[in-house]
Structure formats: C-alpha cells, structure tokens
Amino acid sequence: MKSMQKGFTLIELMIVIAIIGILASIAFPAYQDYTARSQAVEALQATAGIQGDVAVDTANAGSLTATTDTIAAAQDLEGKYFKAKSASVTSGGIISVKFDSGALNGQTMTLTPTLNAAKNQIASWKCTGLSKNNTLPSGCR
C-alpha cells in the first residue's frame, strides 16, 4: 500500500504569499489615508465651539469677524494630535490648527468661513491646507 502525503506544495504556498502581498500593498495606503482623515476630523470637532463663537461674532457685527475673546479661547484648544496653542483664529474668523503628532504631523488645517447671500451669517466652512485632499473631512471639502 502506498501512503499519500498531505499538505501544500511550495508553489501553492508562494502563490498564497504573493496574493497576500498584493492585497497588503493595496490596503496599507488606504488605511493610512483613513487614519489621517480621522485625525483631521478630530481637529474639526475640537474647533466646533470656536466655529459657533465666530458665527455669533459675525451675526452681532454684521460682517465676518472674531472678537478677542474668541481669539483667546482658540489658544486653549487641545486634542490628541495637536497641543494647546496650536489652534488659532484670525480677526477675520479663519481658524487654523497645526498638528503636532500623528499622520498629519507638521501640517496645518485651515477652516475658512463662507458668508450667506445676505452677508450676515456663515453658510459653510471650507477646509484646506493638508497635503492630500482626501485626508480632509468630507463635511468641509
């Protein structure tokens, strides 16, 4: 009687390893973009209160502006990927967040308000400044 050996041949194993390598080469960059986007969303959410303050300042003044209290409040913002004093607001209401760690380390995300047709309220916020557009949060592209 012949005994049959069971198992995989070397060729079969090498094909499986090649397929896993191809899948990993596709998945890894997509995962990096996903990670960077989640870090950018953190900055967007951390500045939500400041966005509201700029909206109130703009409604009170009748033009795009930020008061000294709003500008000072932005300095206190802190997140997992940006330190205190890394966020700032200009007198024109433009918010900037400089990332100190993570996938976006060294990059600055800028949130620029857009006024409505009557020029007395903020209609939307546009995010810019990151090296890749696909890492910007989808809510403000």
Short mmCIF file of C-alpha atoms in Angstrom, two decimals:
data_model
loop_
_atom_site.label_atom_id
_atom_site.label_comp_id
_atom_site.label_asym_id
_atom_site.label_seq_id
_atom_site.Cartn_x
_atom_site.Cartn_y
_atom_site.Cartn_z
CA MET A 1 0.00 0.00 0.00
CA LYS A 2 1.10 3.48 -0.82
CA SER A 3 0.82 6.16 1.78
CA MET A 4 -0.24 9.56 0.45
CA GLN A 5 1.38 12.68 1.77
CA LYS A 6 -0.93 15.51 2.64
CA GLY A 7 -0.09 19.20 2.58
CA PHE A 8 0.64 22.09 0.24
CA THR A 9 3.35 22.29 -2.34
CA LEU A 10 5.90 25.06 -2.28
CA ILE A 11 4.35 26.65 -5.39
CA GLU A 12 0.92 26.79 -3.75
CA LEU A 13 2.35 28.45 -0.65
CA MET A 14 4.26 31.01 -2.73
CA ILE A 15 1.11 31.90 -4.69
CA VAL A 16 -0.80 32.48 -1.45
CA ILE A 17 2.02 34.68 -0.09
CA ALA A 18 2.08 36.68 -3.36
CA ILE A 19 -1.68 37.24 -3.18
CA ILE A 20 -1.42 38.39 0.45
CA GLY A 21 1.41 40.78 -0.53
CA ILE A 22 -0.66 42.30 -3.33
CA LEU A 23 -3.67 42.79 -1.05
CA ALA A 24 -1.48 44.37 1.65
CA SER A 25 0.08 46.78 -0.84
CA ILE A 26 -3.41 48.00 -1.74
CA ALA A 27 -4.81 48.09 1.79
CA PHE A 28 -1.93 49.82 3.60
CA PRO A 29 -2.11 53.20 1.77
CA ALA A 30 -5.89 53.20 2.12
CA TYR A 31 -5.52 52.61 5.86
CA GLN A 32 -3.01 55.49 6.16
CA ASP A 33 -5.46 57.86 4.43
CA TYR A 34 -8.25 56.68 6.72
CA THR A 35 -6.07 57.32 9.80
CA ALA A 36 -5.11 60.81 8.60
CA ARG A 37 -8.75 61.65 7.85
CA SER A 38 -9.82 60.60 11.36
CA GLN A 39 -7.14 62.88 12.83
CA ALA A 40 -8.38 65.79 10.68
CA VAL A 41 -11.95 65.11 11.88
CA GLU A 42 -10.71 65.44 15.46
CA ALA A 43 -9.47 68.96 14.71
CA LEU A 44 -12.76 69.82 13.01
CA GLN A 45 -14.76 68.61 16.01
CA ALA A 46 -12.44 70.29 18.53
CA THR A 47 -12.98 73.63 16.82
CA ALA A 48 -16.78 73.29 16.63
CA GLY A 49 -17.26 75.58 19.62
CA ILE A 50 -14.93 78.20 18.13
CA GLN A 51 -16.84 77.94 14.84
CA GLY A 52 -20.02 78.70 16.79
CA ASP A 53 -18.34 81.66 18.51
CA VAL A 54 -17.19 83.06 15.15
CA ALA A 55 -20.76 82.64 13.84
CA VAL A 56 -22.16 84.59 16.81
CA ASP A 57 -19.48 87.30 16.46
CA THR A 58 -20.30 87.58 12.74
CA ALA A 59 -24.04 87.81 13.35
CA ASN A 60 -23.54 90.50 16.02
CA ALA A 61 -21.11 92.56 13.92
CA GLY A 62 -22.90 92.12 10.60
CA SER A 63 -19.65 91.09 8.91
CA LEU A 64 -17.13 88.29 9.11
CA THR A 65 -15.22 88.82 12.36
CA ALA A 66 -13.96 87.21 15.56
CA THR A 67 -13.76 89.00 18.91
CA THR A 68 -10.71 88.99 21.15
CA ASP A 69 -12.49 86.53 23.47
CA THR A 70 -12.98 84.08 20.60
CA ILE A 71 -9.36 84.51 19.51
CA ALA A 72 -8.14 83.87 23.08
CA ALA A 73 -10.44 80.83 23.51
CA ALA A 74 -8.88 79.14 20.49
CA GLN A 75 -5.49 79.14 22.23
CA ASP A 76 -6.88 76.81 24.92
CA LEU A 77 -8.00 74.12 22.46
CA GLU A 78 -6.10 70.88 22.74
CA GLY A 79 -6.50 67.49 21.12
CA LYS A 80 -4.79 64.15 20.85
CA TYR A 81 -2.91 65.23 17.72
CA PHE A 82 -2.41 68.94 18.47
CA LYS A 83 -1.23 70.71 21.60
CA ALA A 84 -2.61 73.78 23.34
CA LYS A 85 -1.73 76.99 21.49
CA SER A 86 -1.62 75.04 18.19
CA ALA A 87 -5.05 76.37 17.21
CA SER A 88 -5.61 80.00 16.32
CA VAL A 89 -8.29 82.32 14.96
CA THR A 90 -7.71 85.47 12.93
CA SER A 91 -9.79 88.60 13.42
CA GLY A 92 -11.49 87.65 10.13
CA GLY A 93 -12.74 84.34 11.60
CA ILE A 94 -10.30 81.98 9.86
CA ILE A 95 -9.40 79.05 12.13
CA SER A 96 -6.05 77.22 11.83
CA VAL A 97 -4.98 74.02 13.58
CA LYS A 98 -1.34 72.85 13.40
CA PHE A 99 -0.89 69.14 14.03
CA ASP A 100 1.96 68.16 16.38
CA SER A 101 1.80 64.37 16.02
CA GLY A 102 0.22 61.54 14.07
CA ALA A 103 -0.09 61.10 10.33
CA LEU A 104 -0.61 64.86 9.80
CA ASN A 105 2.39 65.93 11.92
CA GLY A 106 3.65 69.36 10.85
CA GLN A 107 0.64 70.14 8.63
CA THR A 108 -1.87 72.92 9.27
CA MET A 109 -5.58 72.61 8.53
CA THR A 110 -7.32 75.92 7.84
CA LEU A 111 -11.09 76.40 8.20
CA THR A 112 -12.39 79.37 6.23
CA PRO A 113 -15.96 80.60 6.74
CA THR A 114 -18.17 81.49 3.79
CA LEU A 115 -20.95 84.02 4.29
CA ASN A 116 -24.51 83.57 3.05
CA ALA A 117 -26.05 85.78 0.33
CA ALA A 118 -27.21 88.38 2.86
CA LYS A 119 -23.60 88.54 4.22
CA ASN A 120 -24.78 88.32 7.83
CA GLN A 121 -24.42 84.59 8.65
CA ILE A 122 -21.90 81.84 7.99
CA ALA A 123 -23.26 79.46 5.36
CA SER A 124 -20.41 76.92 5.37
CA TRP A 125 -16.83 76.19 6.34
CA LYS A 126 -14.16 75.13 3.85
CA CYS A 127 -11.12 73.14 4.98
CA THR A 128 -7.77 73.50 3.21
CA GLY A 129 -4.08 73.17 3.90
CA LEU A 130 -3.45 69.43 4.17
CA SER A 131 -1.08 67.78 1.72
CA LYS A 132 -3.75 65.39 0.37
CA ASN A 133 -7.32 66.47 -0.32
CA ASN A 134 -8.66 63.00 0.52
CA THR A 135 -7.47 63.43 4.13
CA LEU A 136 -9.76 66.45 4.62
CA PRO A 137 -13.02 65.65 6.43
CA SER A 138 -15.83 65.10 3.95
CA GLY A 139 -18.04 67.60 5.78
CA CYS A 140 -15.91 70.59 4.79
CA ARG A 141 -14.27 69.80 1.43
#
